[in-house]
PDB file of C-alpha atoms in Angstrom:
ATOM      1  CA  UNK A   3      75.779 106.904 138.662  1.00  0.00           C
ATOM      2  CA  UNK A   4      74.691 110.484 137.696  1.00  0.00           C
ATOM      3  CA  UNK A   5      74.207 112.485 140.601  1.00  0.00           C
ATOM      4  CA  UNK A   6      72.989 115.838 139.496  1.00  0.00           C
ATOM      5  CA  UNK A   7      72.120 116.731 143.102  1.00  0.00           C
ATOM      6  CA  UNK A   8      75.427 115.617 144.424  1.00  0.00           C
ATOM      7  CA  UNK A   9      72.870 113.569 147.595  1.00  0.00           C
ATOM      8  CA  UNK A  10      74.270 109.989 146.599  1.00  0.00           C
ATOM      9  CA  UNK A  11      77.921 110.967 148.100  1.00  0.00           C
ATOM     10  CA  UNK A  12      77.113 112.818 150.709  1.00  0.00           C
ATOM     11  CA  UNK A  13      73.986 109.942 152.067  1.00  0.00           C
ATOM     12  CA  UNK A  14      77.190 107.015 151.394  1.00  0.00           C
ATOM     13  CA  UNK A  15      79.249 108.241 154.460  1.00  0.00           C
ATOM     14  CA  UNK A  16      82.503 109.613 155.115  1.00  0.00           C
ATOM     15  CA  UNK A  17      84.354 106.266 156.453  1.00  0.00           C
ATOM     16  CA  UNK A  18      82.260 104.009 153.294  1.00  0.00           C
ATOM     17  CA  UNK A  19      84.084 106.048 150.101  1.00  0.00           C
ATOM     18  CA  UNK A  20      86.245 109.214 151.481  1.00  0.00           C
ATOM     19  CA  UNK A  21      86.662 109.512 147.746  1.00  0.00           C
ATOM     20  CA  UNK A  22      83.542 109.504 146.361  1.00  0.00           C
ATOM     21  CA  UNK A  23      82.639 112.152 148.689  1.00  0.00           C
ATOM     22  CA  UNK A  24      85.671 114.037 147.722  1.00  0.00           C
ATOM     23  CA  UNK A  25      84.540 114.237 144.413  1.00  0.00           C
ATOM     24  CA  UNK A  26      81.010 114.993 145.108  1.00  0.00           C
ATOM     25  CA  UNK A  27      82.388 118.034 146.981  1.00  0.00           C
ATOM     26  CA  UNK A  28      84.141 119.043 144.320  1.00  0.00           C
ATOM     27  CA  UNK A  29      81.416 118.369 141.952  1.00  0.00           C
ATOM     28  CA  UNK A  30      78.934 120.329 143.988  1.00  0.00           C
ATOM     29  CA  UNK A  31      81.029 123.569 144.102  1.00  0.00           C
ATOM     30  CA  UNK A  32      81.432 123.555 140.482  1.00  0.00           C
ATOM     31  CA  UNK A  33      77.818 123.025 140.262  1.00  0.00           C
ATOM     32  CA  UNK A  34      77.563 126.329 142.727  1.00  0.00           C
ATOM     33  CA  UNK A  35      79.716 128.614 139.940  1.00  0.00           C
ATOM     34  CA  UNK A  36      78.262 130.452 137.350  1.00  0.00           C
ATOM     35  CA  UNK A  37      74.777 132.182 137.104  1.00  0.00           C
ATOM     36  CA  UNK A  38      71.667 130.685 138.627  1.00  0.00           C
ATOM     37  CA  UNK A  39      68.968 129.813 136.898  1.00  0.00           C
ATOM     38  CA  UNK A  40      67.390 132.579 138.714  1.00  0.00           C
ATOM     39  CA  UNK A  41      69.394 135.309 137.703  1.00  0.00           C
ATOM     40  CA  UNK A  42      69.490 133.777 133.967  1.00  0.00           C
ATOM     41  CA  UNK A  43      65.514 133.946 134.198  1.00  0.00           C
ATOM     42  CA  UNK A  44      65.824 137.518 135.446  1.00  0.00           C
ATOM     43  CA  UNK A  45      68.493 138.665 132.354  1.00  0.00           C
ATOM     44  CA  UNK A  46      66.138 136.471 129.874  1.00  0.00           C
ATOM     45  CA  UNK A  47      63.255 138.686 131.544  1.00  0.00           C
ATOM     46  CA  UNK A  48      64.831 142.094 131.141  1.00  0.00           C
ATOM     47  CA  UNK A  49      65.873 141.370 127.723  1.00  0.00           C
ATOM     48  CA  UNK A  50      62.326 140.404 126.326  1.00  0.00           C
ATOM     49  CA  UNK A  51      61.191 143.428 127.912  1.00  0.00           C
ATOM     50  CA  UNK A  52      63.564 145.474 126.567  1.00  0.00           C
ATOM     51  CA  UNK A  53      62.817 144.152 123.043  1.00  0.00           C
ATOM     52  CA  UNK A  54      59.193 145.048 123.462  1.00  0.00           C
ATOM     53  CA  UNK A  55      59.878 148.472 124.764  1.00  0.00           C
ATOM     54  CA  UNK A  56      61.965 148.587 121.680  1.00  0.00           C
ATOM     55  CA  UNK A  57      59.134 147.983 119.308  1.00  0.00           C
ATOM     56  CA  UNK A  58      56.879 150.348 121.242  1.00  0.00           C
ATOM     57  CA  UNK A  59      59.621 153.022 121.000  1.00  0.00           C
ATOM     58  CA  UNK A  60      59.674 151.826 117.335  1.00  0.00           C
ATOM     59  CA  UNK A  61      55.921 151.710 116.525  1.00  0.00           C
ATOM     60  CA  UNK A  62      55.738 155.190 118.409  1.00  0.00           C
ATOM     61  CA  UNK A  63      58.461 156.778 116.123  1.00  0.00           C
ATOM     62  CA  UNK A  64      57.220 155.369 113.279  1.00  0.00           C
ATOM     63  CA  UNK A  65      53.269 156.901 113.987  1.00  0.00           C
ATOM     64  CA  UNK A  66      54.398 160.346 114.631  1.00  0.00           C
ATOM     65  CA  UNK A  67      56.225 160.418 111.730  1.00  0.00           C
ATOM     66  CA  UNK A  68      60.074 160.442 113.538  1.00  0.00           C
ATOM     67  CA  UNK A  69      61.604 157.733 111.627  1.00  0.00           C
ATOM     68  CA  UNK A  70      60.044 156.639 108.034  1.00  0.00           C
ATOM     69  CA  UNK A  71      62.051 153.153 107.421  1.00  0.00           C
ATOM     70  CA  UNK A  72      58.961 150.755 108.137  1.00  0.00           C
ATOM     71  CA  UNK A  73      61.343 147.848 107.661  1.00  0.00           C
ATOM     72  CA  UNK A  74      62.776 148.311 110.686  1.00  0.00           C
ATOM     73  CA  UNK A  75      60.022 148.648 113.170  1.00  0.00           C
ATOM     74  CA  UNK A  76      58.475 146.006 111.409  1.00  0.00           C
ATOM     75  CA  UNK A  77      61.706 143.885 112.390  1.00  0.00           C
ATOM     76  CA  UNK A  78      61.589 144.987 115.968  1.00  0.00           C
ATOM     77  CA  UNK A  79      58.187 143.741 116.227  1.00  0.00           C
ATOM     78  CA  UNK A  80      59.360 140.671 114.914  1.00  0.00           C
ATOM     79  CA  UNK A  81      61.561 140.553 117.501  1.00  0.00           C
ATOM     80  CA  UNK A  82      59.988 141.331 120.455  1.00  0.00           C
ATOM     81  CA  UNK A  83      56.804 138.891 119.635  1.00  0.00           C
ATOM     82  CA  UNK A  84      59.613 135.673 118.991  1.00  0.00           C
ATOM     83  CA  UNK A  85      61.080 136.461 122.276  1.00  0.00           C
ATOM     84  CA  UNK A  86      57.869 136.982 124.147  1.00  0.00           C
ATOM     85  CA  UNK A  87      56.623 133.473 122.543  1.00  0.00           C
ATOM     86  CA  UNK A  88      59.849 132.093 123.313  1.00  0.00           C
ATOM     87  CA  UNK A  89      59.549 133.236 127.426  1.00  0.00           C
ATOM     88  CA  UNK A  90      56.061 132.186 127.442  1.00  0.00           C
ATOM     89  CA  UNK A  91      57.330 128.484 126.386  1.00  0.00           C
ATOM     90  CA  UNK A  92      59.834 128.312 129.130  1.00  0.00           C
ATOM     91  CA  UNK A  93      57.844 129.729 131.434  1.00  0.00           C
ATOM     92  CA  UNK A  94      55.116 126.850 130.535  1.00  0.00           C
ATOM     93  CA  UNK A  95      57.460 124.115 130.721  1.00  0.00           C
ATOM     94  CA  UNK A  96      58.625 125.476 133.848  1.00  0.00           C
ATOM     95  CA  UNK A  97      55.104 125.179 135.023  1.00  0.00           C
ATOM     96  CA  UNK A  98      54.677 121.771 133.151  1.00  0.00           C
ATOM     97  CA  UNK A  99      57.797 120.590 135.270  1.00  0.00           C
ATOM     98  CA  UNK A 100      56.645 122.097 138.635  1.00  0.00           C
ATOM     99  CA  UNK A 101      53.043 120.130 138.172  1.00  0.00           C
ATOM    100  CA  UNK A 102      54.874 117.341 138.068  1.00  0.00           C
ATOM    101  CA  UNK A 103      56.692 117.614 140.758  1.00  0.00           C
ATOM    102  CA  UNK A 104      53.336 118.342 143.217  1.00  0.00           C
ATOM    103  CA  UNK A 105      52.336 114.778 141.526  1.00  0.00           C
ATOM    104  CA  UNK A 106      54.851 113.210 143.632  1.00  0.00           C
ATOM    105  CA  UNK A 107      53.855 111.332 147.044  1.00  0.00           C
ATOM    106  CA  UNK A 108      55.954 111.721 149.642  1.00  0.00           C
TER     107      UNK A 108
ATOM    108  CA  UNK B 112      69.494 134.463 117.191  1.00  0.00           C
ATOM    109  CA  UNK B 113      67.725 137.692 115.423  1.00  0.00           C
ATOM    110  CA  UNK B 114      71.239 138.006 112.677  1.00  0.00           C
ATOM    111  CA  UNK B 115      69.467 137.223 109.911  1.00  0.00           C
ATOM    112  CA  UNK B 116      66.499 139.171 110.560  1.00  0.00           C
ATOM    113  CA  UNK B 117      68.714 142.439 110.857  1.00  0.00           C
ATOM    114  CA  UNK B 118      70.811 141.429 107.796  1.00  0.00           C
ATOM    115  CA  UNK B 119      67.132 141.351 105.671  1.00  0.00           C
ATOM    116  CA  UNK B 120      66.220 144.543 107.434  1.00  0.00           C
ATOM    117  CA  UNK B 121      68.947 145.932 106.479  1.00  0.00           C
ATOM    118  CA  UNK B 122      68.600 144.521 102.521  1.00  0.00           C
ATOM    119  CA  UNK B 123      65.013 146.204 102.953  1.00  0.00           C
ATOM    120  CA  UNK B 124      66.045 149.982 103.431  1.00  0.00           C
ATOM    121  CA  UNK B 125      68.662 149.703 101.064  1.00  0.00           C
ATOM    122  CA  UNK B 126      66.423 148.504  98.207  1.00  0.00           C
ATOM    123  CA  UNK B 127      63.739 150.730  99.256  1.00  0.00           C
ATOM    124  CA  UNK B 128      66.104 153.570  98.821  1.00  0.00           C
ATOM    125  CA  UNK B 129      67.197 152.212  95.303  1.00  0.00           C
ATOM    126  CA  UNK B 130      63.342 152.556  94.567  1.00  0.00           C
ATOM    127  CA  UNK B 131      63.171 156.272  95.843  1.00  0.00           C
ATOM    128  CA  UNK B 132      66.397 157.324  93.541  1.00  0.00           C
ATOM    129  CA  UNK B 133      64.908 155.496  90.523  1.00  0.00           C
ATOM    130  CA  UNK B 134      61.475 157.516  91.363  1.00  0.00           C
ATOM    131  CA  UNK B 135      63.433 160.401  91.432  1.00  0.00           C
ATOM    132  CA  UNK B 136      64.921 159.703  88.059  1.00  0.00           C
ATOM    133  CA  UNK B 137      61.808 159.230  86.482  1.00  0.00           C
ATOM    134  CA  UNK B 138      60.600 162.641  88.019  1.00  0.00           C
ATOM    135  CA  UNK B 139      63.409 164.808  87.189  1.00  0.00           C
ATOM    136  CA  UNK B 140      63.027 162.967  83.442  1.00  0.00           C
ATOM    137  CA  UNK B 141      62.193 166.345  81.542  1.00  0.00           C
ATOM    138  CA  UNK B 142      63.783 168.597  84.826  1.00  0.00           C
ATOM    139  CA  UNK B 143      66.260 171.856  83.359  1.00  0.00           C
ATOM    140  CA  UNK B 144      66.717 173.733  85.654  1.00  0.00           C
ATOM    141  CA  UNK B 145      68.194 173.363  89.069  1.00  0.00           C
ATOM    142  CA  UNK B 146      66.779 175.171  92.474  1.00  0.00           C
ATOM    143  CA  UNK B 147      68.061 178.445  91.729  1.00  0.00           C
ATOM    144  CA  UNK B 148      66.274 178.371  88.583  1.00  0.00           C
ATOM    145  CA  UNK B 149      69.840 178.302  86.174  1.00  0.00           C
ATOM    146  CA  UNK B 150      69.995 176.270  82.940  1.00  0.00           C
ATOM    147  CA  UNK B 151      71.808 172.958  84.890  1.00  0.00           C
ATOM    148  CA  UNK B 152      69.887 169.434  83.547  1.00  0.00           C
ATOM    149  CA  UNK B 153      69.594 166.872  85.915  1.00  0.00           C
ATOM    150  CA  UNK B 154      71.816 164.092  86.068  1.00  0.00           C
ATOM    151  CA  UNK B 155      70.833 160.525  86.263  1.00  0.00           C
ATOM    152  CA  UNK B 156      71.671 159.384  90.261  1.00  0.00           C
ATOM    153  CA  UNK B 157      72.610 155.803  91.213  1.00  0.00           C
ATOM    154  CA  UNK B 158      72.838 154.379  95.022  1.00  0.00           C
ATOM    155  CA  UNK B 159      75.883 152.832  95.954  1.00  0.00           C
ATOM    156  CA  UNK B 160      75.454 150.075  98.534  1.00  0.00           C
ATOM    157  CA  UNK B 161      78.483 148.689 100.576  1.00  0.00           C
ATOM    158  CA  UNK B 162      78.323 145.671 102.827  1.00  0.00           C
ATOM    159  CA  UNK B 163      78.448 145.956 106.542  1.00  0.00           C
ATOM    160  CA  UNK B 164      76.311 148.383 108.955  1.00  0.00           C
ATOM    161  CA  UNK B 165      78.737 150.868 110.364  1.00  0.00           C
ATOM    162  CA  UNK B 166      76.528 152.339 112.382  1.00  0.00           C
ATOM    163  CA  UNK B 167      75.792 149.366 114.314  1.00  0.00           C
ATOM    164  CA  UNK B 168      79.813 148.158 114.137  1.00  0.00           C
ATOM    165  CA  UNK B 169      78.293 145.006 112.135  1.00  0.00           C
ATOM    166  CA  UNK B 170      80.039 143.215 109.398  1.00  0.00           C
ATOM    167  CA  UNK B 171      77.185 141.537 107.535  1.00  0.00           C
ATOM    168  CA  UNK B 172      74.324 143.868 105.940  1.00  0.00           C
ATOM    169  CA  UNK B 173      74.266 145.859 103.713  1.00  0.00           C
ATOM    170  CA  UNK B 174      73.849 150.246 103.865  1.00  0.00           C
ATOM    171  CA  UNK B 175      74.176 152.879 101.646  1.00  0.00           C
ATOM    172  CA  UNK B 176      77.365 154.336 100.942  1.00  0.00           C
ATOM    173  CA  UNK B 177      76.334 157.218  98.751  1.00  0.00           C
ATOM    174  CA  UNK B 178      74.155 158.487  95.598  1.00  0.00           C
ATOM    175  CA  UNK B 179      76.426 159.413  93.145  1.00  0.00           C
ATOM    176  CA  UNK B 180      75.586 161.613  89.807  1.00  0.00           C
ATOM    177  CA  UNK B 181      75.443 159.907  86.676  1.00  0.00           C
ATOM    178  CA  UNK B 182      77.495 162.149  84.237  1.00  0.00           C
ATOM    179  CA  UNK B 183      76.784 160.425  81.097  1.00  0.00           C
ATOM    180  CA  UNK B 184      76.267 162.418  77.864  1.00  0.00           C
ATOM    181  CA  UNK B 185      72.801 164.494  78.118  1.00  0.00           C
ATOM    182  CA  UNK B 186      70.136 163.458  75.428  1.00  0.00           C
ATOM    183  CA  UNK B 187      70.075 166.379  72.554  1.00  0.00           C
ATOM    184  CA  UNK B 188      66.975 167.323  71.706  1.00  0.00           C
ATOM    185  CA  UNK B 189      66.304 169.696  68.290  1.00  0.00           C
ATOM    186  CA  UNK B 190      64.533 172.476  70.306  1.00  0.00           C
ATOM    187  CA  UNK B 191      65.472 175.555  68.245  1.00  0.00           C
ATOM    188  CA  UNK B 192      63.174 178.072  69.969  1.00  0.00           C
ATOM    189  CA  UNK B 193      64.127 177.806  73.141  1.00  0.00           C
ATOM    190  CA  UNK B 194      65.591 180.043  75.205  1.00  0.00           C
ATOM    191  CA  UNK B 195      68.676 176.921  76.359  1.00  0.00           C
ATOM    192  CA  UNK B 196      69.087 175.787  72.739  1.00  0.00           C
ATOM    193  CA  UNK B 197      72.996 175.944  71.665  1.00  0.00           C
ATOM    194  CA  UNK B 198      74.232 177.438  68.299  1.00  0.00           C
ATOM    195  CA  UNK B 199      72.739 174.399  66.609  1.00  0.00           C
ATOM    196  CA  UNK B 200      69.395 174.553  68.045  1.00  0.00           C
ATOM    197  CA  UNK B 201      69.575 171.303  70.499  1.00  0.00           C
ATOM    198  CA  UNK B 202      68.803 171.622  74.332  1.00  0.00           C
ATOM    199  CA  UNK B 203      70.620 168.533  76.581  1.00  0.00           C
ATOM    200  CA  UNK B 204      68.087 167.100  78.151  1.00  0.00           C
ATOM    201  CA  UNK B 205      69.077 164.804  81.274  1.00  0.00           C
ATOM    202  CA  UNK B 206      70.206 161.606  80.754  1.00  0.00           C
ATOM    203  CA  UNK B 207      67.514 159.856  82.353  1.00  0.00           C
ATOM    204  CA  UNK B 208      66.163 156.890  80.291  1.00  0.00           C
ATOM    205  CA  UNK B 209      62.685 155.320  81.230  1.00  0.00           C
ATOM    206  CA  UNK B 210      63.538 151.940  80.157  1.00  0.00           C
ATOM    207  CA  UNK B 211      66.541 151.581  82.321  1.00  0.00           C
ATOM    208  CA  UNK B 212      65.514 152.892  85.115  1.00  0.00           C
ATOM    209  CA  UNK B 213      61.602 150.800  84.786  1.00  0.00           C
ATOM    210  CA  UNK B 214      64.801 147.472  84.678  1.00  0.00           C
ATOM    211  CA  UNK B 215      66.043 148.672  87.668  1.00  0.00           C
ATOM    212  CA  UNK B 216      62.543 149.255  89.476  1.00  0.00           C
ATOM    213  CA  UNK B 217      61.725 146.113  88.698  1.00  0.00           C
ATOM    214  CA  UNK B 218      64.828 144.516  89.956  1.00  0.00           C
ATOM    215  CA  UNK B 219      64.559 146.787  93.429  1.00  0.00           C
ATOM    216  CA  UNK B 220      61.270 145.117  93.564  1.00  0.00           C
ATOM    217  CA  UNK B 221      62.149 141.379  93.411  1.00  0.00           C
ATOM    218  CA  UNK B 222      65.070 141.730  95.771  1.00  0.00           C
ATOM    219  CA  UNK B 223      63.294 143.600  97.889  1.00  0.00           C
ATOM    220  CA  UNK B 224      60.846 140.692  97.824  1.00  0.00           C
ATOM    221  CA  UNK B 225      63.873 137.889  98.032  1.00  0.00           C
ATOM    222  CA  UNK B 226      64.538 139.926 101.873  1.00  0.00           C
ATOM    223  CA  UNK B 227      61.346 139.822 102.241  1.00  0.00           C
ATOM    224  CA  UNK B 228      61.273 135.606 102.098  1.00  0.00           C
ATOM    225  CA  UNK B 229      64.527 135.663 104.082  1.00  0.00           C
ATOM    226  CA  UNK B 230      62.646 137.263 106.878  1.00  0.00           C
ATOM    227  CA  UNK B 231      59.441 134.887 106.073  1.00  0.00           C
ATOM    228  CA  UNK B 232      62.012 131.932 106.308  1.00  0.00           C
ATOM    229  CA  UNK B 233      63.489 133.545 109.654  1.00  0.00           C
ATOM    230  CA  UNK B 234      60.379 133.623 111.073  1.00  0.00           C
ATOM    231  CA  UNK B 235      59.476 129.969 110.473  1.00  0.00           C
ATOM    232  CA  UNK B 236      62.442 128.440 111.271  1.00  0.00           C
ATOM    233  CA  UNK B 237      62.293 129.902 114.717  1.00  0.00           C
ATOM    234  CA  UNK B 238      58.913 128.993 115.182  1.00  0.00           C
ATOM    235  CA  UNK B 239      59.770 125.759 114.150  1.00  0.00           C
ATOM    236  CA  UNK B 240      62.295 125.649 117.209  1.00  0.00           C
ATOM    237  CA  UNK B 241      59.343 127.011 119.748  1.00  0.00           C
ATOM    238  CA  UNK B 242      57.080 124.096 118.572  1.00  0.00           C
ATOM    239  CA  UNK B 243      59.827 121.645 119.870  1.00  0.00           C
ATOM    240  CA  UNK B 244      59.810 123.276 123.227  1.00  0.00           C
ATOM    241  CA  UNK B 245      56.109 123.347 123.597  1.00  0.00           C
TER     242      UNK B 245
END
């Protein structure tokens, strides 16, 4: 049985399966290590940003005449309008995930 | 996820430059004298290119390593009256020759066209990857 949320061992008692809930335990403190999904969120965020402040920097530069390699700010552009799209798809399947969880009756 | 994008970036500059020397070739085609105004023909100039980006650390890329000077034999031309012509009457003109360097513009051109697909092909591919998240 999958138990992503690590709620089937705890709900099957201590005296029923001492261990199953062993492992659950164990299970649900490796689930605990390693980022969040909020702090990934928050390091995907700063990096997008980053990227567009790039190509502002970049289109900036390029305008008053500090840097003549178009290529390149061209490229950061690029860049900063793929990661952008790619935030704004996570962010709607977040949202598209989150609907359906208001859907459900309790 | 942007490697190949930098890598064509990278091809970009570096065939854009090739186009600048070349221009300056053709420019400094009939060119004598030097700065200082001395009897010193220009010399043909050629970019070198090296793989890698060492200003970024990367390995893959490609920048310039240098423009080096093209010290082929100057083209003699019978110019008795002039003021740079040797006992013989020729003046060395530089060694600049239109049709080469018109091959090499062209070739510039089309690479700098084949990065340009690479970062066309970049693009799509990772769009093609966004349209299976959304």
């Amino acid at each position: 049985v999958s138990d992503p949320l690590g709620l089937i061992g705890l709900r099957s008692g201590a005296a029923a399966a001492p261990g199953m809930l062993h492992r659950s335990a164990g299970s649900a403190k490796s689930n605990a290590e390693g980022p969040g999904f909020r702090e990934m969120l928050e390091r995907e965020l700063a990096q997008v940003n980053r990227l567009q402040e790039d190509a502002k920097i970049a289109a900036e530069d390029l305008a008053s005449g500090k840097r003549d390699d178009i290529e390149g700010v061209i490229a950061a552009t690029q860049k900063a309008d793929l990661a952008f799209r790619m935030l704004l798809g996570v962010r709607n399947k977040m949202m598209e995930a989150y609907d359906e969880v208001k859907q459900i009756r309790v | 996820m942007y490697g190949s994008l930098d890598i064509a970036t990278s091809g970009l500059v570096a065939q854009r430059m090739r186009l600048t020397v070349i221009s300056n070739n053709l420019a400094n085609r009939e060119t004598l004298l030097d700065a200082k105004g001395n009897y010193a023909p220009y010399r043909r100039q050629e970019v070198l290119l090296a793989p890698g980006d060492p200003s970024s650390g990367r390995e893959m890329g490609v920048h310039i390593a240098g423009i080096e000077k093209d010290d082929g034999e100057l083209l003699a031309r019978y110019l008795p009256d002039s003021p740079f012509a040797d006992a013989q009457g020729y003046v060395g003109y530089p060694n600049v020759d239109p049709v080469i360097e018109q091959m090499n513009g062209m070739e510039a051109l089309r690479a700098y066209e084949a990065n340009i697909a690479v970062v066309e092909a970049t693009k799509s591919m990772i769009s093609v990857a966004l349209q299976m998240l959304a």
